[in-house]
CSV table of C-alpha atoms in Angstrom, one decimal:
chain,number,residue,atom,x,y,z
L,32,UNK,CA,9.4,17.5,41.2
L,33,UNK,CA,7.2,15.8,38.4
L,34,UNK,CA,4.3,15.0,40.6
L,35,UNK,CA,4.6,19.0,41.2
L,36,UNK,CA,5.0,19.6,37.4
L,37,UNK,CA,2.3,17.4,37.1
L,38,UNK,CA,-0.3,19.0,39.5
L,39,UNK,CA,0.3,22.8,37.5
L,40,UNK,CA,-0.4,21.0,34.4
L,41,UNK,CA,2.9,21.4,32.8
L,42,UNK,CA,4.5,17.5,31.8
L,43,UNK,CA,7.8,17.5,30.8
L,44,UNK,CA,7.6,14.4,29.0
L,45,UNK,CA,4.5,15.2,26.9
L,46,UNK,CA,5.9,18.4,25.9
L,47,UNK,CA,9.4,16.1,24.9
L,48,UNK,CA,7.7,13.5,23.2
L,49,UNK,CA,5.3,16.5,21.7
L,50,UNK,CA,8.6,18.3,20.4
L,51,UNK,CA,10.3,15.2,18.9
L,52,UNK,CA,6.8,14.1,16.8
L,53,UNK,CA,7.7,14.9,12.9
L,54,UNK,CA,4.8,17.7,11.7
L,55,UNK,CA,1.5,16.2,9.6
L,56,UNK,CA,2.2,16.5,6.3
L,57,UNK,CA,-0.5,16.7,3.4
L,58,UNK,CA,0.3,15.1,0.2
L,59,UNK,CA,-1.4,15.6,-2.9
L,60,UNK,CA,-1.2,12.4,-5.0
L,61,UNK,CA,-1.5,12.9,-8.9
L,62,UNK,CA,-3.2,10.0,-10.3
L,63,UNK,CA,-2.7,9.3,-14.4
L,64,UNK,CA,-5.2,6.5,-14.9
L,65,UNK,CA,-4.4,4.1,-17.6
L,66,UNK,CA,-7.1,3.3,-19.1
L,67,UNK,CA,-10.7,4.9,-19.2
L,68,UNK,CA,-12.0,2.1,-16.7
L,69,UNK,CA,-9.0,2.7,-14.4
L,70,UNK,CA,-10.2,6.4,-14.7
L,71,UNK,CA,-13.8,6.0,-14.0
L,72,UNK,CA,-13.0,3.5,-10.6
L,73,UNK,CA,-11.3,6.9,-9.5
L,74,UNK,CA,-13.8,9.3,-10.1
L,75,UNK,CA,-16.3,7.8,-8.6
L,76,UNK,CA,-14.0,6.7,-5.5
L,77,UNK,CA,-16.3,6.5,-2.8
L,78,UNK,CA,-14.4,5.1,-0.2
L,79,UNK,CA,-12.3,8.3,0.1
L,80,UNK,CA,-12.4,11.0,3.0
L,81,UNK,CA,-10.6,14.4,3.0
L,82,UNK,CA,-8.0,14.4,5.4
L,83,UNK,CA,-7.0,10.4,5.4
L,84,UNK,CA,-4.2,9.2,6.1
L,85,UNK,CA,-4.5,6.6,3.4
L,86,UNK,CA,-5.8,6.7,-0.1
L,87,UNK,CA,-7.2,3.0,-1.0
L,88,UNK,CA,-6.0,1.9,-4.9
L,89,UNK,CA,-7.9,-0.4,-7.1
L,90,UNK,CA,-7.2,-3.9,-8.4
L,91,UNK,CA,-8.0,-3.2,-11.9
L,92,UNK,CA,-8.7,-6.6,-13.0
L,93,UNK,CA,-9.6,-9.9,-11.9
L,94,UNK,CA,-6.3,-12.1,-11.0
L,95,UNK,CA,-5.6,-15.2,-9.3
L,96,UNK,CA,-2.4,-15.3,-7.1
L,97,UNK,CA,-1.6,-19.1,-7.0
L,98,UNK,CA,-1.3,-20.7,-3.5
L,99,UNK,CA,2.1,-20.4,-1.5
L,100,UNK,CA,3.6,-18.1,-4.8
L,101,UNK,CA,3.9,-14.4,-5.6
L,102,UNK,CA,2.3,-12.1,-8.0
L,103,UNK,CA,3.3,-8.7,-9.1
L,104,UNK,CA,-0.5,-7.0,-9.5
L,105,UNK,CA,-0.7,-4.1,-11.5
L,106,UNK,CA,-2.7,-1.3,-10.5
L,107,UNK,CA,-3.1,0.7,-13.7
L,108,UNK,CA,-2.1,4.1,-12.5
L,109,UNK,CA,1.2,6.0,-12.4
L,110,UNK,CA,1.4,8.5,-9.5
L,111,UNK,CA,3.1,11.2,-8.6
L,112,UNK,CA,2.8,13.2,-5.3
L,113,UNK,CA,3.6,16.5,-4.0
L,114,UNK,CA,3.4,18.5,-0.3
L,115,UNK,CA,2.4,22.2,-0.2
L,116,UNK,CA,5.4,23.7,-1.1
L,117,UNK,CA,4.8,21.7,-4.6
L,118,UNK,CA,7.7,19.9,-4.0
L,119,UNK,CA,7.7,16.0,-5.2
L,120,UNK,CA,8.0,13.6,-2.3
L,121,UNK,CA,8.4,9.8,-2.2
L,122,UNK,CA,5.1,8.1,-0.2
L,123,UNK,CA,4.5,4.8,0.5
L,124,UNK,CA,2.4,1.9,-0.7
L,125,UNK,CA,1.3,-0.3,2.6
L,126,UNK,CA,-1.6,-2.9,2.9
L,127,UNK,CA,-5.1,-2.1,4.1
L,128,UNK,CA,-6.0,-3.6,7.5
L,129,UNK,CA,-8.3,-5.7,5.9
L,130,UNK,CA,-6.0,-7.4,4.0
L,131,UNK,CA,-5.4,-9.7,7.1
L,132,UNK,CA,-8.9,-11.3,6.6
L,133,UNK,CA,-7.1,-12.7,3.5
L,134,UNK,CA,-4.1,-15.0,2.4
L,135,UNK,CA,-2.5,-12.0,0.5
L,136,UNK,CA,0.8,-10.5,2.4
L,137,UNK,CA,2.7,-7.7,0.5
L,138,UNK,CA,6.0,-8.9,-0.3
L,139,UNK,CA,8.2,-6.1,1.2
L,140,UNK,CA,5.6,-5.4,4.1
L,141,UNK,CA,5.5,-1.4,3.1
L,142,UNK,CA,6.7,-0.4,-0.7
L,143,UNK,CA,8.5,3.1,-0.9
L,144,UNK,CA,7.9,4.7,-3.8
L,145,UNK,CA,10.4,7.1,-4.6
L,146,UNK,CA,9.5,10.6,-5.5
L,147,UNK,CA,10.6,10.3,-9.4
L,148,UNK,CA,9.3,7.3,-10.2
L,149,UNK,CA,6.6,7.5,-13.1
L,150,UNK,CA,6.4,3.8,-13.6
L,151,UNK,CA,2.6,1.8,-13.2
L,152,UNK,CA,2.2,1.3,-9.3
L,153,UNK,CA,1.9,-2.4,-8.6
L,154,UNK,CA,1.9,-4.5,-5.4
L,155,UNK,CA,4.2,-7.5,-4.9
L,156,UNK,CA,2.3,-9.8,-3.1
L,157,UNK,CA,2.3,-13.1,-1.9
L,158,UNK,CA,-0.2,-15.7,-1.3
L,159,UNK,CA,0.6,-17.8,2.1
L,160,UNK,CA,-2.3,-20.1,2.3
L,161,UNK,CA,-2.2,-23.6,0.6
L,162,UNK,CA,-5.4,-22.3,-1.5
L,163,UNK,CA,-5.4,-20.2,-4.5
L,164,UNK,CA,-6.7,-16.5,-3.7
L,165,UNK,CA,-8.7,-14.6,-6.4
L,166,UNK,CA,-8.8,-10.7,-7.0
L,167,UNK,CA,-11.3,-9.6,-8.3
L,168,UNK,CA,-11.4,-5.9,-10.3
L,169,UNK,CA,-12.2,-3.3,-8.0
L,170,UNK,CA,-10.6,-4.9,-5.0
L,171,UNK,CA,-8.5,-2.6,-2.7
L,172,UNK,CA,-5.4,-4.2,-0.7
L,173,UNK,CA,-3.4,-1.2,-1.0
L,174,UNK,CA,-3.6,1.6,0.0
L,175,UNK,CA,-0.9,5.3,-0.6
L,176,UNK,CA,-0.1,7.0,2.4
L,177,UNK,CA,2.2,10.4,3.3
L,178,UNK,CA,5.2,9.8,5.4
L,179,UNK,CA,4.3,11.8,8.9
L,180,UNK,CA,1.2,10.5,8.4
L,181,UNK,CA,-0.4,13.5,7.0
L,182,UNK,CA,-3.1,13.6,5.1
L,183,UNK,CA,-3.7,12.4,1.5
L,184,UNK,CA,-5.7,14.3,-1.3
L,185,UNK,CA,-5.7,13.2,-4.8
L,186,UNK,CA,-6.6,14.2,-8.3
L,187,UNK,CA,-6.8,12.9,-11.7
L,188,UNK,CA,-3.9,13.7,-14.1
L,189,UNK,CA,-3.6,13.3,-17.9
L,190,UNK,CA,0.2,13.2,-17.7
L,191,UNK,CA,2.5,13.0,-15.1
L,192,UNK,CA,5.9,15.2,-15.2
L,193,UNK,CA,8.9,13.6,-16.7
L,194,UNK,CA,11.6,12.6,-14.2
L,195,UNK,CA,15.6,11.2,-14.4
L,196,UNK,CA,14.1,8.0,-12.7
L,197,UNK,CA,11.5,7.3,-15.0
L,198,UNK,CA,10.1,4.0,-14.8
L,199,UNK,CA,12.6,2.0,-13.3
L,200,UNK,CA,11.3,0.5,-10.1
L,201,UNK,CA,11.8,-2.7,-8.0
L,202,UNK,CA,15.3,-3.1,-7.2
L,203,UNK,CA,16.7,-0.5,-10.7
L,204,UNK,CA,18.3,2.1,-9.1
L,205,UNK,CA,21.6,0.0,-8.8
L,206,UNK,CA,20.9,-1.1,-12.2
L,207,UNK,CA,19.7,1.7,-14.6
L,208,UNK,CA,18.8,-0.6,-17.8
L,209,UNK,CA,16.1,-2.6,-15.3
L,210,UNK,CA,13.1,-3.0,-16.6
L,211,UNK,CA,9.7,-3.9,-14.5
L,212,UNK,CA,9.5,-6.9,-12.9
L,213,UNK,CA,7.7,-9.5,-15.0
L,214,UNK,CA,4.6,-10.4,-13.7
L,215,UNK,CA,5.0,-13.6,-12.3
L,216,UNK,CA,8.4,-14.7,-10.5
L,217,UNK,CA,10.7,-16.6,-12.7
L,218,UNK,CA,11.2,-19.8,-11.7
């Protein structure tokens, strides 16, 4: 019956797995640099494509994560992001494939960032090589992508919206006085 199905074109599978595949959906990533050197990396982002599914984030300064420890590495934006309907959705922050050509791992593999969070976007990573690994300013690790794999478009914002969630991030939401993480681990 399927090699019949086959033959007239029609596969039942395909059309199943077609069916159960969530829709692409575009995000729109609002970027509020914080400072005017954060700002100018952006505008003149050149390794940016309409229609990506990722959008690559600067290092904004020059860092060195220690061998075998972790750093919390600031990216000097705050982001919001938003589908067509202009409603805010959460995205995620997940490593670039190159990143494997170094001795940097993100901490939590993929960070979700939640859709009200207005706090400054950083990367926990880790450094698992017995040699110290330097970032330099301008570096991109990360990278922001749309859940459904969708696209990602992104523009330069002055202020973000104010939300409940604020700025609370890494691990606050059962905690509501958390602040940021420091930035390097306590020991």
């Amino acid at each position: 019956f399927r090699l019949r199905r086959l033959a007239l074109g029609i596969d039942p599978l395909r059309s199943l797995c077609r069916a159960a595949r969530p829709p692409r959906r575009n995000m729109m990533l609002k970027i509020q640099a914080l400072s005017p050197e954060v700002e100018a990396l952006y505008k003149s982002h050149g390794q940016y494509h309409a229609g990506d599914s990722g959008l690559d984030l600067f290092c904004v300064s020059d860092e060195v994560v220690p061998a075998g420890e972790m750093r919390f590495v600031k990216l000097g934006i705050k982001a919001s992001a938003w589908n067509a309907a202009g409603e805010g959705v959460s995205w995620l922050l997940m490593p670039r494939s190159s990143i494997s050509k170094t001795s940097l791992r993100l901490c939590n593999s993929v960070g979700l960032i939640d859709a009200g969070y207005r706090g400054e976007v950083m990367a926990a990573v880790d450094n698992v090589k017995d040699k110290d690994y330097q970032i330099k300013k301008g570096d991109r690790i990360v990278q922001a992508v749309a859940f459904g794999g969708g696209g990602v478009r992104f523009e330069l914002a002055a202020e973000l919206d104010q939300t409940s969630r604020g700025a609370g991030g890494f691990g606050s939401t059962a905690n509501e006085a958390a602040a940021a993480p420091p930035l390097t681990p306590e020991k």
